[in-house]
Amino acid sequence: MHHEQSRRSRLVLADTPNAVALARLHAADVLAGWGVAAEVVETARLLVSELATNAVRHSEDGEEPAPPYSSQSDVRTFELALEAVPGAIRLSVWDRDVRPPVLKEVGVDATGGRGIFIVAALSRAWGYYPARSATGKVVWAEIALASTGPGEDHDAMTSSSGQPATDGCQMFEDARVEPNLIGRVLVGIREL
């Protein structure tokens, strides 16, 4: 077995309209290079897309924007981190907004507000914590590498003790969502 645990990638992106597409491309490229299965890469692309969109939106409405050429015109950035952890790929996105992500029950016809709903549906576990060395928060999600087949429940992948895997982090395991609603939401996304 090679040292999957040491595999890590970080990418800092400016909050620009193409940032989400760049984050998605970067994630697909890195994970394919690590030999990750195609369906896991596809799930990662979707999750990165949602997490990055969330980060860009938050940084836009989090505080008053500085005028483009002012003395404080440091470009607002967010950071995407990919990490191979035992049995999973962990995606993390840091943004400057301290407000926690909100899991909203959204209607099938809703055009927005699905981001965290999708993250909860597609990851084996997800959560967020305040950024340690900067303002803002980190939202993370893990995708299991060994897929447990569509009919099986993936509770086996998560600890049944209810203990969070990471100390001090808020962790959400398997928000129980109606499976056919997830299916309809995902079909809606693919049709966009």
Tab-separated table of N, CA and C in Angstrom, residues 8-153:
chain	number	residue	atom	x	y	z
A	8	ARG	N	-2.005	15.257	-0.347
A	8	ARG	CA	-2.670	16.502	0.003
A	8	ARG	C	-2.508	17.497	-1.129
A	9	SER	N	-3.499	18.301	-1.377
A	9	SER	CA	-3.380	19.347	-2.391
A	9	SER	C	-4.129	20.576	-1.907
A	10	ARG	N	-3.512	21.732	-2.096
A	10	ARG	CA	-4.187	22.987	-1.728
A	10	ARG	C	-4.182	23.933	-2.917
A	11	LEU	N	-5.274	24.645	-3.076
A	11	LEU	CA	-5.370	25.608	-4.168
A	11	LEU	C	-6.082	26.853	-3.636
A	12	VAL	N	-5.441	28.015	-3.814
A	12	VAL	CA	-6.069	29.277	-3.420
A	12	VAL	C	-6.666	29.904	-4.668
A	13	LEU	N	-7.929	30.307	-4.580
A	13	LEU	CA	-8.625	30.879	-5.732
A	13	LEU	C	-9.182	32.246	-5.389
A	14	ALA	N	-9.155	33.157	-6.364
A	14	ALA	CA	-9.792	34.460	-6.185
A	14	ALA	C	-11.292	34.290	-6.392
A	15	ASP	N	-12.068	35.138	-5.724
A	15	ASP	CA	-13.525	35.079	-5.891
A	15	ASP	C	-13.915	35.703	-7.223
A	16	THR	N	-13.744	34.984	-8.276
A	16	THR	CA	-14.105	35.478	-9.599
A	16	THR	C	-15.147	34.528	-10.178
A	17	PRO	N	-15.851	34.951	-11.227
A	17	PRO	CA	-16.916	34.096	-11.775
A	17	PRO	C	-16.436	32.714	-12.222
A	18	ASN	N	-15.171	32.608	-12.660
A	18	ASN	CA	-14.710	31.293	-13.126
A	18	ASN	C	-14.058	30.460	-12.029
A	19	ALA	N	-14.067	30.958	-10.780
A	19	ALA	CA	-13.382	30.247	-9.690
A	19	ALA	C	-13.965	28.859	-9.455
A	20	VAL	N	-15.283	28.737	-9.539
A	20	VAL	CA	-15.933	27.448	-9.262
A	20	VAL	C	-15.517	26.418	-10.311
A	21	ALA	N	-15.509	26.833	-11.577
A	21	ALA	CA	-15.092	25.917	-12.652
A	21	ALA	C	-13.629	25.504	-12.478
A	22	LEU	N	-12.777	26.451	-12.082
A	22	LEU	CA	-11.358	26.135	-11.867
A	22	LEU	C	-11.194	25.153	-10.706
A	23	ALA	N	-11.950	25.362	-9.646
A	23	ALA	CA	-11.876	24.467	-8.482
A	23	ALA	C	-12.281	23.052	-8.883
A	24	ARG	N	-13.333	22.957	-9.695
A	24	ARG	CA	-13.832	21.651	-10.140
A	24	ARG	C	-12.790	20.939	-11.013
A	25	LEU	N	-12.212	21.677	-11.942
A	25	LEU	CA	-11.177	21.109	-12.827
A	25	LEU	C	-9.970	20.634	-12.025
A	26	HIS	N	-9.552	21.467	-11.090
A	26	HIS	CA	-8.390	21.147	-10.263
A	26	HIS	C	-8.648	19.857	-9.479
A	27	ALA	N	-9.826	19.758	-8.864
A	27	ALA	CA	-10.159	18.569	-8.065
A	27	ALA	C	-10.147	17.318	-8.935
A	28	ALA	N	-10.758	17.397	-10.114
A	28	ALA	CA	-10.809	16.239	-11.008
A	28	ALA	C	-9.406	15.824	-11.434
A	29	ASP	N	-8.580	16.813	-11.735
A	29	ASP	CA	-7.219	16.559	-12.197
A	29	ASP	C	-6.376	15.887	-11.103
A	30	VAL	N	-6.432	16.457	-9.896
A	30	VAL	CA	-5.641	15.930	-8.779
A	30	VAL	C	-6.087	14.512	-8.426
A	31	LEU	N	-7.399	14.307	-8.310
A	31	LEU	CA	-7.905	12.998	-7.879
A	31	LEU	C	-7.642	11.922	-8.936
A	32	ALA	N	-7.774	12.294	-10.206
A	32	ALA	CA	-7.450	11.333	-11.273
A	32	ALA	C	-5.976	10.954	-11.192
A	33	GLY	N	-5.125	11.943	-10.894
A	33	GLY	CA	-3.694	11.686	-10.736
A	33	GLY	C	-3.387	10.777	-9.568
A	34	TRP	N	-4.250	10.796	-8.553
A	34	TRP	CA	-4.082	9.910	-7.396
A	34	TRP	C	-4.646	8.521	-7.655
A	35	GLY	N	-5.253	8.323	-8.831
A	35	GLY	CA	-5.802	7.014	-9.158
A	35	GLY	C	-7.161	6.746	-8.532
A	36	VAL	N	-7.879	7.811	-8.206
A	36	VAL	CA	-9.208	7.663	-7.602
A	36	VAL	C	-10.208	7.230	-8.676
A	37	ALA	N	-11.139	6.348	-8.298
A	37	ALA	CA	-12.135	5.822	-9.245
A	37	ALA	C	-12.961	6.955	-9.857
A	38	ALA	N	-13.345	6.761	-11.127
A	38	ALA	CA	-14.048	7.801	-11.883
A	38	ALA	C	-15.319	8.279	-11.193
A	39	GLU	N	-16.096	7.356	-10.600
A	39	GLU	CA	-17.357	7.802	-9.975
A	39	GLU	C	-17.102	8.633	-8.720
A	40	VAL	N	-15.988	8.358	-8.038
A	40	VAL	CA	-15.630	9.163	-6.861
A	40	VAL	C	-15.191	10.561	-7.320
A	41	VAL	N	-14.441	10.608	-8.417
A	41	VAL	CA	-14.003	11.898	-8.979
A	41	VAL	C	-15.231	12.728	-9.365
A	42	GLU	N	-16.226	12.068	-9.967
A	42	GLU	CA	-17.442	12.771	-10.395
A	42	GLU	C	-18.190	13.346	-9.190
A	43	THR	N	-18.300	12.549	-8.127
A	43	THR	CA	-18.952	13.026	-6.899
A	43	THR	C	-18.157	14.195	-6.316
A	44	ALA	N	-16.834	14.060	-6.329
A	44	ALA	CA	-15.971	15.126	-5.797
A	44	ALA	C	-16.166	16.422	-6.586
A	45	ARG	N	-16.294	16.315	-7.901
A	45	ARG	CA	-16.494	17.511	-8.734
A	45	ARG	C	-17.783	18.229	-8.339
A	46	LEU	N	-18.830	17.450	-8.107
A	46	LEU	CA	-20.109	18.036	-7.723
A	46	LEU	C	-20.020	18.699	-6.341
A	47	LEU	N	-19.373	18.006	-5.402
A	47	LEU	CA	-19.232	18.571	-4.053
A	47	LEU	C	-18.365	19.830	-4.056
A	48	VAL	N	-17.250	19.785	-4.796
A	48	VAL	CA	-16.364	20.954	-4.884
A	48	VAL	C	-17.142	22.134	-5.475
A	49	SER	N	-17.950	21.848	-6.479
A	49	SER	CA	-18.762	22.871	-7.118
A	49	SER	C	-19.676	23.547	-6.105
A	50	GLU	N	-20.348	22.739	-5.289
A	50	GLU	CA	-21.270	23.291	-4.284
A	50	GLU	C	-20.522	24.066	-3.204
A	51	LEU	N	-19.428	23.484	-2.705
A	51	LEU	CA	-18.665	24.145	-1.632
A	51	LEU	C	-18.045	25.454	-2.120
A	52	ALA	N	-17.517	25.438	-3.344
A	52	ALA	CA	-16.886	26.643	-3.890
A	52	ALA	C	-17.935	27.715	-4.170
A	53	THR	N	-19.089	27.313	-4.700
A	53	THR	CA	-20.171	28.271	-4.964
A	53	THR	C	-20.585	28.938	-3.660
A	54	ASN	N	-20.697	28.141	-2.626
A	54	ASN	CA	-21.044	28.643	-1.303
A	54	ASN	C	-20.011	29.673	-0.823
A	55	ALA	N	-18.732	29.356	-1.028
A	55	ALA	CA	-17.648	30.245	-0.589
A	55	ALA	C	-17.676	31.564	-1.351
A	56	VAL	N	-17.888	31.500	-2.653
A	56	VAL	CA	-17.905	32.711	-3.478
A	56	VAL	C	-19.099	33.577	-3.095
A	57	ARG	N	-20.265	32.954	-2.963
A	57	ARG	CA	-21.467	33.712	-2.584
A	57	ARG	C	-21.287	34.382	-1.238
A	58	HIS	N	-20.746	33.618	-0.277
A	58	HIS	CA	-20.588	34.163	1.070
A	58	HIS	C	-19.632	35.334	1.079
A	59	SER	N	-18.542	35.214	0.335
A	59	SER	CA	-17.580	36.306	0.397
A	59	SER	C	-18.154	37.550	-0.264
A	60	GLU	N	-19.083	37.374	-1.195
A	60	GLU	CA	-19.709	38.537	-1.827
A	60	GLU	C	-20.611	39.274	-0.848
A	61	ASP	N	-21.403	38.523	-0.058
A	61	ASP	CA	-22.363	39.223	0.788
A	61	ASP	C	-21.947	39.276	2.250
A	62	GLY	N	-20.764	38.807	2.551
A	62	GLY	CA	-20.319	38.772	3.934
A	62	GLY	C	-20.010	40.138	4.517
A	63	GLU	N	-19.486	41.020	3.697
A	63	GLU	CA	-19.120	42.356	4.201
A	63	GLU	C	-19.118	43.325	3.038
A	64	GLU	N	-18.972	44.595	3.358
A	64	GLU	CA	-18.963	45.624	2.310
A	64	GLU	C	-17.779	45.413	1.367
A	65	PRO	N	-18.018	45.354	0.058
A	65	PRO	CA	-16.884	45.195	-0.859
A	65	PRO	C	-16.050	46.478	-0.927
A	66	ALA	N	-14.749	46.304	-1.036
A	66	ALA	CA	-13.867	47.465	-1.180
A	66	ALA	C	-13.955	47.951	-2.619
A	67	PRO	N	-13.846	49.256	-2.846
A	67	PRO	CA	-13.794	49.752	-4.240
A	67	PRO	C	-12.625	49.094	-4.965
A	68	PRO	N	-12.770	48.827	-6.269
A	68	PRO	CA	-11.771	48.029	-6.994
A	68	PRO	C	-10.335	48.504	-6.864
A	69	TYR	N	-10.114	49.826	-6.853
A	69	TYR	CA	-8.726	50.289	-6.848
A	69	TYR	C	-8.360	50.991	-5.553
A	70	SER	N	-9.034	50.646	-4.481
A	70	SER	CA	-8.737	51.291	-3.200
A	70	SER	C	-7.463	50.703	-2.618
A	71	SER	N	-7.003	51.305	-1.522
A	71	SER	CA	-5.769	50.830	-0.879
A	71	SER	C	-5.947	49.417	-0.340
A	72	GLN	N	-7.203	49.024	-0.059
A	72	GLN	CA	-7.412	47.689	0.495
A	72	GLN	C	-7.951	46.728	-0.566
A	73	SER	N	-7.492	46.932	-1.797
A	73	SER	CA	-8.042	46.109	-2.869
A	73	SER	C	-7.352	44.743	-2.951
A	74	ASP	N	-7.101	44.156	-1.781
A	74	ASP	CA	-6.575	42.801	-1.836
A	74	ASP	C	-7.723	41.903	-2.303
A	75	VAL	N	-7.452	41.112	-3.304
A	75	VAL	CA	-8.504	40.293	-3.900
A	75	VAL	C	-8.993	39.286	-2.872
A	76	ARG	N	-10.285	39.173	-2.741
A	76	ARG	CA	-10.868	38.214	-1.821
A	76	ARG	C	-10.580	36.816	-2.351
A	77	THR	N	-10.146	35.929	-1.486
A	77	THR	CA	-9.818	34.570	-1.932
A	77	THR	C	-10.516	33.537	-1.059
A	78	PHE	N	-10.546	32.325	-1.565
A	78	PHE	CA	-10.947	31.184	-0.751
A	78	PHE	C	-9.990	30.054	-1.083
A	79	GLU	N	-9.977	29.019	-0.271
A	79	GLU	CA	-8.992	27.959	-0.481
A	79	GLU	C	-9.672	26.590	-0.513
A	80	LEU	N	-9.261	25.796	-1.492
A	80	LEU	CA	-9.762	24.426	-1.627
A	80	LEU	C	-8.636	23.478	-1.222
A	81	ALA	N	-8.935	22.534	-0.346
A	81	ALA	CA	-7.944	21.516	0.030
A	81	ALA	C	-8.519	20.139	-0.252
A	82	LEU	N	-7.687	19.280	-0.828
A	82	LEU	CA	-8.049	17.880	-1.080
A	82	LEU	C	-7.088	17.039	-0.276
A	83	GLU	N	-7.596	16.000	0.354
A	83	GLU	CA	-6.724	15.165	1.163
A	83	GLU	C	-7.204	13.723	1.118
A	84	ALA	N	-6.253	12.802	0.937
A	84	ALA	CA	-6.584	11.377	1.004
A	84	ALA	C	-6.473	10.962	2.467
A	85	VAL	N	-7.594	10.527	3.036
A	85	VAL	CA	-7.601	10.027	4.416
A	85	VAL	C	-7.979	8.550	4.323
A	86	PRO	N	-7.752	7.755	5.352
A	86	PRO	CA	-8.039	6.322	5.232
A	86	PRO	C	-9.482	6.052	4.773
A	87	GLY	N	-9.595	5.428	3.609
A	87	GLY	CA	-10.907	5.030	3.096
A	87	GLY	C	-11.738	6.125	2.467
A	88	ALA	N	-11.182	7.322	2.368
A	88	ALA	CA	-11.994	8.427	1.844
A	88	ALA	C	-11.141	9.549	1.267
A	89	ILE	N	-11.814	10.421	0.535
A	89	ILE	CA	-11.213	11.678	0.091
A	89	ILE	C	-11.919	12.766	0.871
A	90	ARG	N	-11.132	13.666	1.470
A	90	ARG	CA	-11.718	14.772	2.229
A	90	ARG	C	-11.534	16.061	1.432
A	91	LEU	N	-12.616	16.768	1.219
A	91	LEU	CA	-12.599	18.056	0.533
A	91	LEU	C	-12.858	19.124	1.590
A	92	SER	N	-12.087	20.194	1.577
A	92	SER	CA	-12.315	21.296	2.520
A	92	SER	C	-12.254	22.613	1.760
A	93	VAL	N	-13.168	23.507	2.078
A	93	VAL	CA	-13.125	24.845	1.482
A	93	VAL	C	-13.171	25.871	2.605
A	94	TRP	N	-12.151	26.747	2.619
A	94	TRP	CA	-12.103	27.834	3.589
A	94	TRP	C	-12.606	29.093	2.915
A	95	ASP	N	-13.516	29.807	3.593
A	95	ASP	CA	-13.908	31.131	3.108
A	95	ASP	C	-13.924	32.090	4.290
A	96	ARG	N	-14.081	33.382	3.991
A	96	ARG	CA	-13.934	34.412	5.027
A	96	ARG	C	-15.210	34.701	5.798
A	97	ASP	N	-16.281	34.008	5.483
A	97	ASP	CA	-17.544	34.238	6.172
A	97	ASP	C	-17.628	33.327	7.393
A	98	VAL	N	-17.858	33.904	8.559
A	98	VAL	CA	-17.893	33.088	9.778
A	98	VAL	C	-19.247	32.387	9.959
A	99	ARG	N	-20.271	32.811	9.205
A	99	ARG	CA	-21.587	32.206	9.382
A	99	ARG	C	-21.572	30.735	8.976
A	100	PRO	N	-22.220	29.877	9.780
A	100	PRO	CA	-22.211	28.445	9.449
A	100	PRO	C	-23.065	28.153	8.217
A	101	PRO	N	-22.748	27.055	7.528
A	101	PRO	CA	-23.589	26.656	6.406
A	101	PRO	C	-24.939	26.187	6.932
A	102	VAL	N	-25.980	26.377	6.155
A	102	VAL	CA	-27.324	26.006	6.597
A	102	VAL	C	-27.871	24.893	5.721
A	103	LEU	N	-28.338	23.829	6.370
A	103	LEU	CA	-28.963	22.725	5.639
A	103	LEU	C	-30.436	23.055	5.525
A	104	LYS	N	-30.860	23.431	4.314
A	104	LYS	CA	-32.259	23.808	4.118
A	104	LYS	C	-32.988	22.665	3.433
A	105	GLU	N	-34.205	22.415	3.854
A	105	GLU	CA	-35.057	21.489	3.112
A	105	GLU	C	-35.573	22.302	1.938
A	106	VAL	N	-35.184	21.940	0.736
A	106	VAL	CA	-35.597	22.747	-0.410
A	106	VAL	C	-36.542	21.951	-1.283
A	107	GLY	N	-37.415	22.660	-1.930
A	107	GLY	CA	-38.330	22.012	-2.872
A	107	GLY	C	-37.575	21.591	-4.111
A	108	VAL	N	-38.144	20.643	-4.823
A	108	VAL	CA	-37.492	20.118	-6.029
A	108	VAL	C	-37.339	21.208	-7.080
A	109	ASP	N	-38.264	22.162	-7.091
A	109	ASP	CA	-38.227	23.196	-8.127
A	109	ASP	C	-37.378	24.402	-7.749
A	110	ALA	N	-36.796	24.385	-6.558
A	110	ALA	CA	-35.999	25.533	-6.132
A	110	ALA	C	-34.774	25.687	-7.021
A	111	THR	N	-34.402	26.949	-7.297
A	111	THR	CA	-33.236	27.167	-8.161
A	111	THR	C	-31.981	27.377	-7.342
A	112	GLY	N	-32.121	27.716	-6.066
A	112	GLY	CA	-30.941	27.928	-5.236
A	112	GLY	C	-31.130	27.285	-3.880
A	113	GLY	N	-30.115	27.407	-3.034
A	113	GLY	CA	-30.232	26.918	-1.663
A	113	GLY	C	-30.038	25.431	-1.504
A	114	ARG	N	-29.605	24.765	-2.572
A	114	ARG	CA	-29.452	23.320	-2.473
A	114	ARG	C	-28.078	22.890	-2.013
A	115	GLY	N	-27.109	23.819	-2.020
A	115	GLY	CA	-25.709	23.440	-1.842
A	115	GLY	C	-25.413	22.460	-0.734
A	116	ILE	N	-25.773	22.822	0.499
A	116	ILE	CA	-25.428	21.972	1.630
A	116	ILE	C	-26.306	20.724	1.653
A	117	PHE	N	-27.518	20.836	1.138
A	117	PHE	CA	-28.403	19.674	0.999
A	117	PHE	C	-27.711	18.605	0.142
A	118	ILE	N	-27.105	19.044	-0.956
A	118	ILE	CA	-26.402	18.117	-1.853
A	118	ILE	C	-25.149	17.565	-1.177
A	119	VAL	N	-24.419	18.436	-0.482
A	119	VAL	CA	-23.218	17.984	0.223
A	119	VAL	C	-23.584	16.896	1.232
A	120	ALA	N	-24.667	17.121	1.988
A	120	ALA	CA	-25.101	16.138	2.989
A	120	ALA	C	-25.522	14.830	2.323
A	121	ALA	N	-26.161	14.943	1.157
A	121	ALA	CA	-26.665	13.746	0.477
A	121	ALA	C	-25.550	12.900	-0.126
A	122	LEU	N	-24.487	13.552	-0.608
A	122	LEU	CA	-23.463	12.826	-1.371
A	122	LEU	C	-22.229	12.440	-0.573
A	123	SER	N	-22.077	12.966	0.640
A	123	SER	CA	-20.861	12.661	1.395
A	123	SER	C	-21.161	11.674	2.518
A	124	ARG	N	-20.125	10.961	2.963
A	124	ARG	CA	-20.347	10.025	4.079
A	124	ARG	C	-20.418	10.781	5.396
A	125	ALA	N	-19.800	11.941	5.447
A	125	ALA	CA	-19.852	12.814	6.620
A	125	ALA	C	-19.435	14.202	6.166
A	126	TRP	N	-19.933	15.228	6.852
A	126	TRP	CA	-19.515	16.589	6.527
A	126	TRP	C	-19.628	17.435	7.781
A	127	GLY	N	-19.064	18.610	7.744
A	127	GLY	CA	-19.134	19.478	8.908
A	127	GLY	C	-18.427	20.791	8.622
A	128	TYR	N	-18.249	21.574	9.663
A	128	TYR	CA	-17.521	22.828	9.499
A	128	TYR	C	-16.898	23.192	10.842
A	129	TYR	N	-15.907	24.064	10.798
A	129	TYR	CA	-15.294	24.558	12.031
A	129	TYR	C	-14.716	25.945	11.750
A	130	PRO	N	-14.559	26.769	12.781
A	130	PRO	CA	-13.974	28.097	12.560
A	130	PRO	C	-12.532	27.941	12.076
A	131	ALA	N	-12.137	28.759	11.113
A	131	ALA	CA	-10.752	28.709	10.624
A	131	ALA	C	-9.816	29.057	11.772
A	132	ARG	N	-8.708	28.314	11.863
A	132	ARG	CA	-7.823	28.492	13.017
A	132	ARG	C	-6.878	29.676	12.867
A	133	SER	N	-6.372	29.901	11.650
A	133	SER	CA	-5.337	30.933	11.518
A	133	SER	C	-5.814	32.149	10.736
A	134	ALA	N	-7.118	32.220	10.454
A	134	ALA	CA	-7.634	33.359	9.696
A	134	ALA	C	-9.115	33.531	10.036
A	135	THR	N	-9.678	34.632	9.556
A	135	THR	CA	-11.114	34.849	9.748
A	135	THR	C	-11.883	33.884	8.867
A	136	GLY	N	-13.035	33.472	9.330
A	136	GLY	CA	-13.889	32.656	8.477
A	136	GLY	C	-14.074	31.247	9.002
A	137	LYS	N	-14.444	30.358	8.097
A	137	LYS	CA	-14.732	28.980	8.484
A	137	LYS	C	-14.236	28.035	7.410
A	138	VAL	N	-14.143	26.768	7.775
A	138	VAL	CA	-13.809	25.703	6.831
A	138	VAL	C	-14.998	24.747	6.803
A	139	VAL	N	-15.514	24.487	5.607
A	139	VAL	CA	-16.572	23.489	5.434
A	139	VAL	C	-15.915	22.292	4.770
A	140	TRP	N	-16.158	21.080	5.300
A	140	TRP	CA	-15.492	19.896	4.753
A	140	TRP	C	-16.507	18.788	4.485
A	141	ALA	N	-16.150	17.898	3.610
A	141	ALA	CA	-16.989	16.737	3.306
A	141	ALA	C	-16.075	15.579	2.931
A	142	GLU	N	-16.483	14.370	3.283
A	142	GLU	CA	-15.704	13.179	2.928
A	142	GLU	C	-16.502	12.275	1.999
A	143	ILE	N	-15.812	11.786	0.975
A	143	ILE	CA	-16.415	10.836	0.039
A	143	ILE	C	-15.738	9.497	0.259
A	144	ALA	N	-16.517	8.468	0.535
A	144	ALA	CA	-15.958	7.137	0.750
A	144	ALA	C	-15.371	6.605	-0.553
A	145	LEU	N	-14.190	6.001	-0.469
A	145	LEU	CA	-13.552	5.438	-1.663
A	145	LEU	C	-14.166	4.095	-2.031
A	146	ALA	N	-14.493	3.279	-1.012
A	146	ALA	CA	-15.108	1.979	-1.291
A	146	ALA	C	-16.603	2.209	-1.332
A	147	SER	N	-17.187	2.159	-2.520
A	147	SER	CA	-18.614	2.435	-2.585
A	147	SER	C	-19.363	1.218	-2.064
A	148	THR	N	-20.443	1.497	-1.341
A	148	THR	CA	-21.182	0.406	-0.699
A	148	THR	C	-22.411	0.020	-1.508
A	149	GLY	N	-22.400	0.270	-2.790
A	149	GLY	CA	-23.551	-0.168	-3.597
A	149	GLY	C	-24.785	0.638	-3.258
A	150	PRO	N	-25.658	0.860	-4.256
A	150	PRO	CA	-26.783	1.765	-4.057
A	150	PRO	C	-27.793	1.281	-3.023
A	151	GLY	N	-27.946	-0.027	-2.864
A	151	GLY	CA	-28.975	-0.535	-1.965
A	151	GLY	C	-28.552	-0.557	-0.515
A	152	GLU	N	-27.253	-0.444	-0.261
A	152	GLU	CA	-26.774	-0.603	1.111
A	152	GLU	C	-26.690	0.733	1.813
A	153	ASP	N	-26.857	0.676	3.099
A	153	ASP	CA	-26.700	1.882	3.895
A	153	ASP	C	-25.218	2.024	4.200
